[in-house]
Amino acid sequence: MPEVDDAPVIVSSAPGSFARSVLAERHPALIQQVRDAFPWSPERHRALDALLRSCTEGVIEPLDPGAHDREQWDAWGGEYFGRSWFDVPFLWSESYFYRRLLEAVGYFAPGPWHGTDPFAPFKRAELSGSLVDDELAALDALAERPVEERAAAYLQASLWGNRADLGFSVGSPGTADAARGEDPPPLVADDSEVLWSLLPTDATPAEAPSRGGTSGSPRTVHVIADNSGRELIPDLVLIDHLLTAGRADEVVLHVKPYPYYVSDATMADVVDCARRIAQASGTAGEAGKRLWAAMGDGRLAVRAHGFYCAPFPYSEMPADLRREFAGAALTIVKGDLNYRRLVGDRLWPPTTSFAARTAHFPGPVAALRTLKSDVIVGLDPRTVERLEAAGGSGGAGDGAKPGWRTSGTHALVQVGPGNAGT
């Protein structure tokens, strides 16, 4: 087993690997979906055709000379231009693909397509579906439950995102016991108790950290969002709980500054989801109105830093973001891509310490992630043995069929102290 510092960077050249399937299959299919979603002009169709040829048969090319961020991307990865998409770091090539896709549809260029979210039809279809009504209605059954049970349900719903079979029903009797009875269980790591210990409620005994901290400053929780739609809705419900239960005085929600990675959340998506919740009846509607008010009075702020569309791990975040996270009671990092950026997009031994891999983070950090890529750390050896015995390696560059690492059937809650523990 390699030393931690020698873990190989993930690229897409290995036959049968998850990373290769993304570049060779998912990206071409996405280009076709985007093409069909709008009545693009002939110029846009030609640009999409050129991107498809580049991805499947060609090499990485720089942005157009007039692109507003041409110099930035030249500095970020100019050494990759002229090389195959499959031979450079997966995190970089995947991110650059989405930047090139926005270029192809004219998102940044002057003209009629400027600012058009190419993924908007997919987001709207998901948000308007009847499943959202069912999931929001499930909040009514939780309303009279003890606060700790509600907290567990909200956390689990945020963790599993669009797994409608779990939704907000995870706090119902028997559900957790049934999950624990599976071998291996769906949660491959569960630091939920540690997470909640960092965010005590107003009713927590006096020996716990006081609301607002010892300095009297507001207790702030940061949430780095992943997907919009049916994944962002439970994130917002969890945020409402943090504010109403006194676990946080302020919450800062971090989203992408422009459309990226198909369904990643932007400010427009936050507004759409908050409105969708507020328009519901019962408990959900009440939560939505509170969220709307919290955005209006500043208790819920939304940030959209450019770094979230950069092809780098969080260890390379700029100083202004480091200062924000350093002052937080906790930063919650959502989803698979954010996890890859948090621990580094490498083929780490799965037993590598999560605390060690997140020691660069400027404060306490929690990862809520459904497993959909090869990267994984922080597992105990027994868990790894059971997972691999049940479903193979999951495709860590060895040609294996998708398994526990990439299928989305397993998830984790991991908490590390970051620099706060050093």
CSV table of C-alpha atoms in Angstrom, one decimal:
chain,number,residue,atom,x,y,z
A,1,MET,CA,0.0,0.0,0.0
A,2,PRO,CA,1.5,3.4,-1.0
A,3,GLU,CA,2.5,6.0,1.5
A,4,VAL,CA,-0.1,8.8,1.8
A,5,ASP,CA,2.0,11.4,0.0
A,6,ASP,CA,2.6,9.0,-2.9
A,7,ALA,CA,-1.1,8.3,-3.7
A,8,PRO,CA,-1.5,8.8,-7.5
A,9,VAL,CA,-3.4,11.7,-8.9
A,10,ILE,CA,-6.5,10.4,-10.7
A,11,VAL,CA,-6.5,10.7,-14.5
A,12,SER,CA,-8.9,9.3,-17.0
A,13,SER,CA,-6.6,7.1,-19.1
A,14,ALA,CA,-7.1,3.8,-17.2
A,15,PRO,CA,-9.4,1.5,-19.2
A,16,GLY,CA,-12.6,0.7,-17.3
A,17,SER,CA,-12.0,3.4,-14.7
A,18,PHE,CA,-14.8,5.7,-13.4
A,19,ALA,CA,-12.9,8.8,-14.5
A,20,ARG,CA,-12.6,7.4,-18.0
A,21,SER,CA,-16.3,6.7,-18.2
A,22,VAL,CA,-17.0,10.3,-17.3
A,23,LEU,CA,-14.9,11.7,-20.1
A,24,ALA,CA,-15.7,9.1,-22.7
A,25,GLU,CA,-19.4,8.5,-22.1
A,26,ARG,CA,-20.9,11.1,-19.7
A,27,HIS,CA,-19.5,14.2,-21.3
A,28,PRO,CA,-20.5,13.4,-24.9
A,29,ALA,CA,-24.0,12.4,-23.7
A,30,LEU,CA,-24.2,15.7,-21.9
A,31,ILE,CA,-23.3,17.7,-25.0
A,32,GLN,CA,-26.2,16.0,-26.8
A,33,GLN,CA,-28.6,16.7,-23.9
A,34,VAL,CA,-27.6,20.4,-23.9
A,35,ARG,CA,-28.0,20.5,-27.7
A,36,ASP,CA,-31.5,19.2,-27.4
A,37,ALA,CA,-32.5,21.4,-24.5
A,38,PHE,CA,-32.5,24.7,-26.4
A,39,PRO,CA,-33.1,25.9,-30.0
A,40,TRP,CA,-29.5,27.0,-30.3
A,41,SER,CA,-28.3,29.0,-33.2
A,42,PRO,CA,-26.1,27.5,-36.0
A,43,GLU,CA,-23.1,29.1,-34.4
A,44,ARG,CA,-23.8,27.4,-31.1
A,45,HIS,CA,-24.4,24.1,-32.8
A,46,ARG,CA,-21.0,24.4,-34.5
A,47,ALA,CA,-19.3,25.2,-31.2
A,48,LEU,CA,-20.9,22.2,-29.5
A,49,ASP,CA,-19.8,20.0,-32.4
A,50,ALA,CA,-16.2,21.2,-32.0
A,51,LEU,CA,-16.3,20.5,-28.3
A,52,LEU,CA,-17.5,17.0,-28.9
A,53,ARG,CA,-14.7,16.3,-31.4
A,54,SER,CA,-12.2,17.8,-29.0
A,55,CYS,CA,-13.4,15.6,-26.1
A,56,THR,CA,-13.6,12.3,-28.1
A,57,GLU,CA,-10.9,12.6,-30.8
A,58,GLY,CA,-8.8,15.7,-30.2
A,59,VAL,CA,-6.7,17.4,-27.6
A,60,ILE,CA,-7.2,20.1,-25.0
A,61,GLU,CA,-7.3,23.6,-26.6
A,62,PRO,CA,-7.2,27.0,-24.9
A,63,LEU,CA,-10.2,29.3,-24.6
A,64,ASP,CA,-11.0,31.7,-27.4
A,65,PRO,CA,-8.6,34.7,-27.4
A,66,GLY,CA,-11.4,37.1,-26.4
A,67,ALA,CA,-12.6,35.0,-23.3
A,68,HIS,CA,-12.6,37.1,-20.2
A,69,ASP,CA,-10.8,34.4,-18.2
A,70,ARG,CA,-8.4,33.2,-21.0
A,71,GLU,CA,-5.3,34.4,-19.1
A,72,GLN,CA,-6.5,32.8,-15.9
A,73,TRP,CA,-7.0,29.4,-17.5
A,74,ASP,CA,-3.7,29.7,-19.3
A,75,ALA,CA,-2.1,30.1,-15.9
A,76,TRP,CA,-4.1,27.3,-14.3
A,77,GLY,CA,-3.3,24.7,-16.9
A,78,GLY,CA,-1.5,26.0,-20.0
A,79,GLU,CA,0.9,23.0,-19.8
A,80,TYR,CA,-2.1,20.7,-20.5
A,81,PHE,CA,-3.0,22.3,-23.8
A,82,GLY,CA,-2.2,20.0,-26.8
A,83,ARG,CA,-2.5,16.9,-24.6
A,84,SER,CA,-5.3,14.3,-24.5
A,85,TRP,CA,-8.2,15.1,-22.1
A,86,PHE,CA,-7.6,11.6,-20.7
A,87,ASP,CA,-3.9,12.2,-19.7
A,88,VAL,CA,-4.2,15.2,-17.4
A,89,PRO,CA,-5.6,15.3,-13.8
A,90,PHE,CA,-9.3,14.3,-13.8
A,91,LEU,CA,-10.3,17.2,-11.5
A,92,TRP,CA,-8.7,19.7,-14.0
A,93,SER,CA,-10.1,18.1,-17.2
A,94,GLU,CA,-13.6,17.7,-15.8
A,95,SER,CA,-13.7,21.3,-14.6
A,96,TYR,CA,-12.3,22.6,-17.9
A,97,PHE,CA,-14.9,20.7,-19.8
A,98,TYR,CA,-17.7,22.6,-18.1
A,99,ARG,CA,-15.9,25.9,-18.7
A,100,ARG,CA,-15.6,25.0,-22.4
A,101,LEU,CA,-19.2,23.9,-22.5
A,102,LEU,CA,-20.3,27.3,-21.3
A,103,GLU,CA,-18.1,28.9,-24.0
A,104,ALA,CA,-19.8,26.7,-26.6
A,105,VAL,CA,-23.3,27.9,-25.7
A,106,GLY,CA,-22.3,31.6,-25.5
A,107,TYR,CA,-22.9,31.9,-21.8
A,108,PHE,CA,-20.2,34.6,-21.3
A,109,ALA,CA,-20.2,36.2,-24.7
A,110,PRO,CA,-22.3,39.2,-25.7
A,111,GLY,CA,-25.4,38.2,-27.5
A,112,PRO,CA,-28.9,36.6,-27.1
A,113,TRP,CA,-27.6,33.5,-25.2
A,114,HIS,CA,-25.6,35.5,-22.7
A,115,GLY,CA,-26.2,34.2,-19.2
A,116,THR,CA,-28.5,31.3,-20.3
A,117,ASP,CA,-28.1,28.4,-17.9
A,118,PRO,CA,-27.7,25.4,-20.3
A,119,PHE,CA,-28.7,23.1,-17.5
A,120,ALA,CA,-31.8,25.0,-16.4
A,121,PRO,CA,-34.4,22.7,-18.2
A,122,PHE,CA,-33.0,19.7,-16.2
A,123,LYS,CA,-33.2,21.7,-12.9
A,124,ARG,CA,-36.7,22.9,-13.5
A,125,ALA,CA,-38.0,19.5,-14.5
A,126,GLU,CA,-36.7,18.0,-11.2
A,127,LEU,CA,-37.9,20.9,-9.1
A,128,SER,CA,-41.4,20.8,-10.5
A,129,GLY,CA,-41.9,17.0,-10.1
A,130,SER,CA,-44.4,15.5,-7.8
A,131,LEU,CA,-41.7,13.8,-5.8
A,132,VAL,CA,-40.7,17.2,-4.4
A,133,ASP,CA,-44.3,17.5,-3.1
A,134,ASP,CA,-44.1,14.1,-1.5
A,135,GLU,CA,-40.8,14.9,0.2
A,136,LEU,CA,-42.0,18.2,1.5
A,137,ALA,CA,-45.2,16.7,2.8
A,138,ALA,CA,-43.1,14.2,4.8
A,139,LEU,CA,-41.9,17.1,7.0
A,140,ASP,CA,-45.4,17.2,8.6
A,141,ALA,CA,-44.8,13.8,10.2
A,142,LEU,CA,-41.6,15.1,11.8
A,143,ALA,CA,-43.0,18.3,13.2
A,144,GLU,CA,-44.1,16.8,16.5
A,145,ARG,CA,-41.0,14.6,17.0
A,146,PRO,CA,-38.3,15.4,19.5
A,147,VAL,CA,-35.7,17.9,18.3
A,148,GLU,CA,-32.9,15.4,18.2
A,149,GLU,CA,-34.9,13.0,16.0
A,150,ARG,CA,-35.8,15.8,13.7
A,151,ALA,CA,-32.2,16.9,13.5
A,152,ALA,CA,-31.1,13.3,12.6
A,153,ALA,CA,-33.8,13.2,9.9
A,154,TYR,CA,-32.8,16.5,8.4
A,155,LEU,CA,-29.1,15.5,8.4
A,156,GLN,CA,-29.8,12.2,6.7
A,157,ALA,CA,-32.0,13.8,4.1
A,158,SER,CA,-29.3,16.3,3.3
A,159,LEU,CA,-26.7,13.5,3.2
A,160,TRP,CA,-28.6,11.3,0.7
A,161,GLY,CA,-29.8,14.2,-1.5
A,162,ASN,CA,-32.1,12.9,-4.2
A,163,ARG,CA,-32.6,9.4,-2.8
A,164,ALA,CA,-36.3,9.7,-2.7
A,165,ASP,CA,-36.7,6.3,-1.0
A,166,LEU,CA,-35.1,7.9,2.1
A,167,GLY,CA,-36.1,11.6,1.9
A,168,PHE,CA,-37.3,13.0,5.2
A,169,SER,CA,-38.6,9.7,6.4
A,170,VAL,CA,-35.2,8.6,7.8
A,171,GLY,CA,-36.2,9.6,11.2
A,172,SER,CA,-39.2,7.2,11.3
A,173,PRO,CA,-39.2,4.2,13.6
A,174,GLY,CA,-37.4,1.2,12.3
A,175,THR,CA,-35.7,2.9,9.3
A,176,ALA,CA,-32.3,3.4,11.0
A,177,ASP,CA,-32.4,0.0,12.6
A,178,ALA,CA,-33.1,-1.6,9.2
A,179,ALA,CA,-30.1,0.2,7.7
A,180,ARG,CA,-27.8,-0.9,10.5
A,181,GLY,CA,-28.8,-4.4,9.8
A,182,GLU,CA,-27.4,-4.4,6.3
A,183,ASP,CA,-23.9,-5.8,5.8
A,184,PRO,CA,-22.1,-3.6,5.0
A,185,PRO,CA,-24.4,-0.8,6.2
A,186,PRO,CA,-25.2,2.1,3.8
A,187,LEU,CA,-23.2,4.6,6.0
A,188,VAL,CA,-19.5,3.6,5.6
A,189,ALA,CA,-18.5,6.2,8.2
A,190,ASP,CA,-20.8,8.1,10.6
A,191,ASP,CA,-19.5,11.0,12.7
A,192,SER,CA,-23.0,12.5,13.1
A,193,GLU,CA,-22.6,12.7,16.9
A,194,VAL,CA,-19.4,14.6,16.5
A,195,LEU,CA,-21.0,17.0,14.1
A,196,TRP,CA,-23.9,17.7,16.5
A,197,SER,CA,-21.5,18.1,19.4
A,198,LEU,CA,-20.0,21.1,17.6
A,199,LEU,CA,-23.4,22.7,17.1
A,200,PRO,CA,-25.2,22.4,20.5
A,201,THR,CA,-28.7,23.8,20.8
A,202,ASP,CA,-29.8,26.6,23.0
A,203,ALA,CA,-31.0,23.9,25.5
A,204,THR,CA,-27.5,22.3,25.8
A,205,PRO,CA,-26.2,22.2,29.4
A,206,ALA,CA,-24.1,25.1,30.5
A,207,GLU,CA,-20.8,23.2,30.2
A,208,ALA,CA,-21.1,23.1,26.4
A,209,PRO,CA,-19.9,26.0,24.3
A,210,SER,CA,-22.3,28.9,24.7
A,211,ARG,CA,-24.4,30.3,21.9
A,212,GLY,CA,-22.3,32.9,20.1
A,213,GLY,CA,-19.0,31.5,21.5
A,214,THR,CA,-16.9,32.8,24.3
A,215,SER,CA,-16.1,36.0,22.5
A,216,GLY,CA,-19.8,36.9,22.1
A,217,SER,CA,-19.5,36.9,18.3
A,218,PRO,CA,-22.3,35.1,16.3
A,219,ARG,CA,-21.9,31.4,15.9
A,220,THR,CA,-21.6,30.9,12.1
A,221,VAL,CA,-22.0,27.7,10.1
A,222,HIS,CA,-20.9,27.6,6.5
A,223,VAL,CA,-22.5,25.1,4.0
A,224,ILE,CA,-20.8,24.5,0.7
A,225,ALA,CA,-23.6,23.4,-1.5
A,226,ASP,CA,-23.5,20.7,-4.2
A,227,ASN,CA,-26.5,20.1,-6.4
A,228,SER,CA,-29.6,22.1,-6.9
A,229,GLY,CA,-33.2,20.8,-7.0
A,230,ARG,CA,-34.0,17.8,-4.8
A,231,GLU,CA,-30.6,17.9,-3.2
A,232,LEU,CA,-30.6,21.6,-2.3
A,233,ILE,CA,-34.1,21.5,-0.8
A,234,PRO,CA,-33.1,19.2,2.1
A,235,ASP,CA,-29.9,21.3,2.5
A,236,LEU,CA,-32.1,24.4,3.0
A,237,VAL,CA,-34.4,22.5,5.4
A,238,LEU,CA,-31.3,21.5,7.4
A,239,ILE,CA,-30.2,25.2,7.4
A,240,ASP,CA,-33.6,26.2,8.7
A,241,HIS,CA,-33.2,23.7,11.6
A,242,LEU,CA,-29.8,25.1,12.4
A,243,LEU,CA,-31.2,28.6,12.7
A,244,THR,CA,-34.5,27.8,14.5
A,245,ALA,CA,-33.0,25.3,17.0
A,246,GLY,CA,-30.3,27.8,18.0
A,247,ARG,CA,-27.5,25.6,16.6
A,248,ALA,CA,-26.3,28.6,14.6
A,249,ASP,CA,-26.8,32.3,14.7
A,250,GLU,CA,-25.9,32.7,11.1
A,251,VAL,CA,-25.5,30.4,8.1
A,252,VAL,CA,-23.5,31.2,5.0
A,253,LEU,CA,-24.4,29.1,2.0
A,254,HIS,CA,-21.8,28.8,-0.7
A,255,VAL,CA,-22.8,28.2,-4.3
A,256,LYS,CA,-21.3,28.3,-7.8
A,257,PRO,CA,-21.0,31.8,-9.3
A,258,TYR,CA,-22.3,30.4,-12.7
A,259,PRO,CA,-23.7,27.1,-13.9
A,260,TYR,CA,-21.3,24.2,-13.6
A,261,TYR,CA,-21.3,20.4,-13.4
A,262,VAL,CA,-24.8,20.1,-14.8
A,263,SER,CA,-26.9,20.6,-11.6
A,264,ASP,CA,-24.5,22.4,-9.2
A,265,ALA,CA,-26.4,25.1,-7.3
A,266,THR,CA,-26.2,28.8,-8.2
A,267,MET,CA,-27.9,31.8,-6.5
A,268,ALA,CA,-30.8,31.5,-8.9
A,269,ASP,CA,-31.3,27.9,-7.8
A,270,VAL,CA,-31.3,28.9,-4.2
A,271,VAL,CA,-34.1,31.4,-4.8
A,272,ASP,CA,-36.1,28.8,-6.9
A,273,CYS,CA,-35.7,26.1,-4.2
A,274,ALA,CA,-36.6,28.5,-1.3
A,275,ARG,CA,-39.6,29.7,-3.2
A,276,ARG,CA,-40.6,26.1,-3.9
A,277,ILE,CA,-40.4,25.3,-0.2
A,278,ALA,CA,-42.3,28.4,0.8
A,279,GLN,CA,-45.1,27.6,-1.6
A,280,ALA,CA,-45.7,24.2,0.0
A,281,SER,CA,-48.4,23.7,2.7
A,282,GLY,CA,-47.9,22.8,6.3
A,283,THR,CA,-44.5,22.4,8.0
A,284,ALA,CA,-42.5,22.8,4.7
A,285,GLY,CA,-44.2,26.1,3.9
A,286,GLU,CA,-43.5,27.5,7.3
A,287,ALA,CA,-39.8,26.5,6.9
A,288,GLY,CA,-39.7,28.1,3.5
A,289,LYS,CA,-41.1,31.4,4.8
A,290,ARG,CA,-38.5,31.4,7.6
A,291,LEU,CA,-35.7,30.8,5.1
A,292,TRP,CA,-37.0,33.6,2.9
A,293,ALA,CA,-37.0,35.9,6.0
A,294,ALA,CA,-33.6,34.8,7.1
A,295,MET,CA,-32.1,35.7,3.7
A,296,GLY,CA,-33.8,39.1,4.0
A,297,ASP,CA,-32.4,39.9,7.4
A,298,GLY,CA,-28.9,38.4,6.9
A,299,ARG,CA,-29.1,35.4,9.1
A,300,LEU,CA,-28.8,33.3,5.9
A,301,ALA,CA,-26.2,34.7,3.5
A,302,VAL,CA,-25.3,33.4,0.1
A,303,ARG,CA,-21.8,33.6,-1.3
A,304,ALA,CA,-20.6,32.7,-4.8
A,305,HIS,CA,-16.8,32.8,-4.9
A,306,GLY,CA,-15.0,32.2,-8.1
A,307,PHE,CA,-12.8,29.6,-6.5
A,308,TYR,CA,-15.7,27.1,-6.6
A,309,CYS,CA,-15.3,26.9,-10.4
A,310,ALA,CA,-11.5,26.5,-10.2
A,311,PRO,CA,-9.9,23.1,-10.9
A,312,PHE,CA,-8.1,22.9,-7.6
A,313,PRO,CA,-8.4,21.2,-4.2
A,314,TYR,CA,-9.5,23.2,-1.2
A,315,SER,CA,-5.9,23.1,0.1
A,316,GLU,CA,-5.3,25.8,-2.5
A,317,MET,CA,-8.2,28.1,-1.6
A,318,PRO,CA,-7.5,31.8,-1.6
A,319,ALA,CA,-6.9,33.8,1.6
A,320,ASP,CA,-10.3,35.5,1.7
A,321,LEU,CA,-12.1,32.1,1.8
A,322,ARG,CA,-9.6,30.8,4.4
A,323,ARG,CA,-10.5,33.8,6.7
A,324,GLU,CA,-14.2,33.1,6.4
A,325,PHE,CA,-13.9,29.4,7.2
A,326,ALA,CA,-11.4,30.0,10.0
A,327,GLY,CA,-14.1,31.9,12.0
A,328,ALA,CA,-16.8,29.3,11.6
A,329,ALA,CA,-18.1,26.9,14.2
A,330,LEU,CA,-18.3,24.4,11.4
A,331,THR,CA,-18.1,24.2,7.7
A,332,ILE,CA,-20.3,21.5,6.1
A,333,VAL,CA,-19.1,20.3,2.7
A,334,LYS,CA,-21.7,18.7,0.6
A,335,GLY,CA,-21.4,16.1,-2.2
A,336,ASP,CA,-19.0,14.1,-4.1
A,337,LEU,CA,-17.1,16.8,-6.1
A,338,ASN,CA,-16.6,18.9,-2.9
A,339,TYR,CA,-15.3,15.8,-1.1
A,340,ARG,CA,-12.7,15.2,-3.9
A,341,ARG,CA,-11.6,18.8,-3.6
A,342,LEU,CA,-11.5,18.6,0.2
A,343,VAL,CA,-9.3,15.5,0.6
A,344,GLY,CA,-7.5,15.7,-2.8
A,345,ASP,CA,-8.5,13.9,-6.0
A,346,ARG,CA,-6.1,11.0,-5.6
A,347,LEU,CA,-6.3,7.2,-5.2
A,348,TRP,CA,-5.8,7.3,-1.4
A,349,PRO,CA,-5.7,4.1,0.6
A,350,PRO,CA,-9.3,4.1,2.0
A,351,THR,CA,-7.9,3.8,5.5
A,352,THR,CA,-6.0,7.1,5.2
A,353,SER,CA,-6.9,9.5,8.0
A,354,PHE,CA,-9.7,11.9,7.2
A,355,ALA,CA,-8.4,14.3,9.8
A,356,ALA,CA,-4.9,14.2,8.2
A,357,ARG,CA,-6.3,14.8,4.8
A,358,THR,CA,-8.3,17.8,6.0
A,359,ALA,CA,-5.7,19.3,8.3
A,360,HIS,CA,-5.2,22.1,5.7
A,361,PHE,CA,-8.8,23.3,6.2
A,362,PRO,CA,-8.9,26.5,8.3
A,363,GLY,CA,-11.5,25.3,10.8
A,364,PRO,CA,-13.7,22.3,11.8
A,365,VAL,CA,-15.1,20.6,8.7
A,366,ALA,CA,-17.8,18.0,8.1
A,367,ALA,CA,-18.3,16.1,4.8
A,368,LEU,CA,-21.8,14.9,3.9
A,369,ARG,CA,-21.3,12.7,0.8
A,370,THR,CA,-23.0,10.0,-1.2
A,371,LEU,CA,-20.2,7.9,-2.8
A,372,LYS,CA,-20.1,8.5,-6.6
A,373,SER,CA,-16.4,8.5,-7.4
A,374,ASP,CA,-13.2,6.7,-6.6
A,375,VAL,CA,-11.9,8.9,-3.8
A,376,ILE,CA,-12.4,7.7,-0.3
A,377,VAL,CA,-10.5,8.1,3.0
A,378,GLY,CA,-11.3,7.7,6.7
A,379,LEU,CA,-12.6,4.1,6.7
A,380,ASP,CA,-11.6,1.5,9.2
A,381,PRO,CA,-10.0,-1.7,7.8
A,382,ARG,CA,-12.9,-3.9,8.7
A,383,THR,CA,-15.4,-1.7,6.8
A,384,VAL,CA,-13.2,-1.8,3.8
A,385,GLU,CA,-13.0,-5.6,3.9
A,386,ARG,CA,-16.8,-5.9,4.1
A,387,LEU,CA,-17.4,-3.5,1.3
A,388,GLU,CA,-14.9,-5.1,-1.0
A,389,ALA,CA,-16.2,-8.6,-0.2
A,390,ALA,CA,-19.8,-7.4,-0.9
A,391,GLY,CA,-19.2,-5.4,-4.1
A,392,GLY,CA,-15.6,-5.4,-5.3
A,393,SER,CA,-13.3,-2.4,-5.4
A,394,GLY,CA,-15.9,-0.2,-7.1
A,395,GLY,CA,-13.7,0.8,-9.9
A,396,ALA,CA,-10.6,2.5,-8.7
A,397,GLY,CA,-8.8,2.5,-12.0
A,398,ASP,CA,-8.5,-1.3,-12.3
A,399,GLY,CA,-11.2,-1.9,-14.8
A,400,ALA,CA,-13.7,-3.2,-12.2
A,401,LYS,CA,-17.4,-2.7,-12.6
A,402,PRO,CA,-19.0,0.2,-10.6
A,403,GLY,CA,-19.3,-0.8,-7.0
A,404,TRP,CA,-19.5,0.7,-3.6
A,405,ARG,CA,-17.1,3.6,-4.4
A,406,THR,CA,-19.1,4.9,-7.3
A,407,SER,CA,-22.7,3.5,-7.3
A,408,GLY,CA,-24.3,6.0,-4.9
A,409,THR,CA,-25.5,3.2,-2.7
A,410,HIS,CA,-23.2,4.2,0.2
A,411,ALA,CA,-22.6,7.4,2.0
A,412,LEU,CA,-20.6,9.0,4.8
A,413,VAL,CA,-20.6,11.7,7.5
A,414,GLN,CA,-17.0,12.6,8.4
A,415,VAL,CA,-15.8,15.3,10.7
A,416,GLY,CA,-12.3,16.7,11.1
A,417,PRO,CA,-10.9,19.5,13.3
A,418,GLY,CA,-9.0,21.1,10.5
A,419,ASN,CA,-6.5,23.7,11.7
A,420,ALA,CA,-8.7,24.1,14.8
A,421,GLY,CA,-7.2,20.9,16.1
A,422,THR,CA,-3.5,21.8,15.5
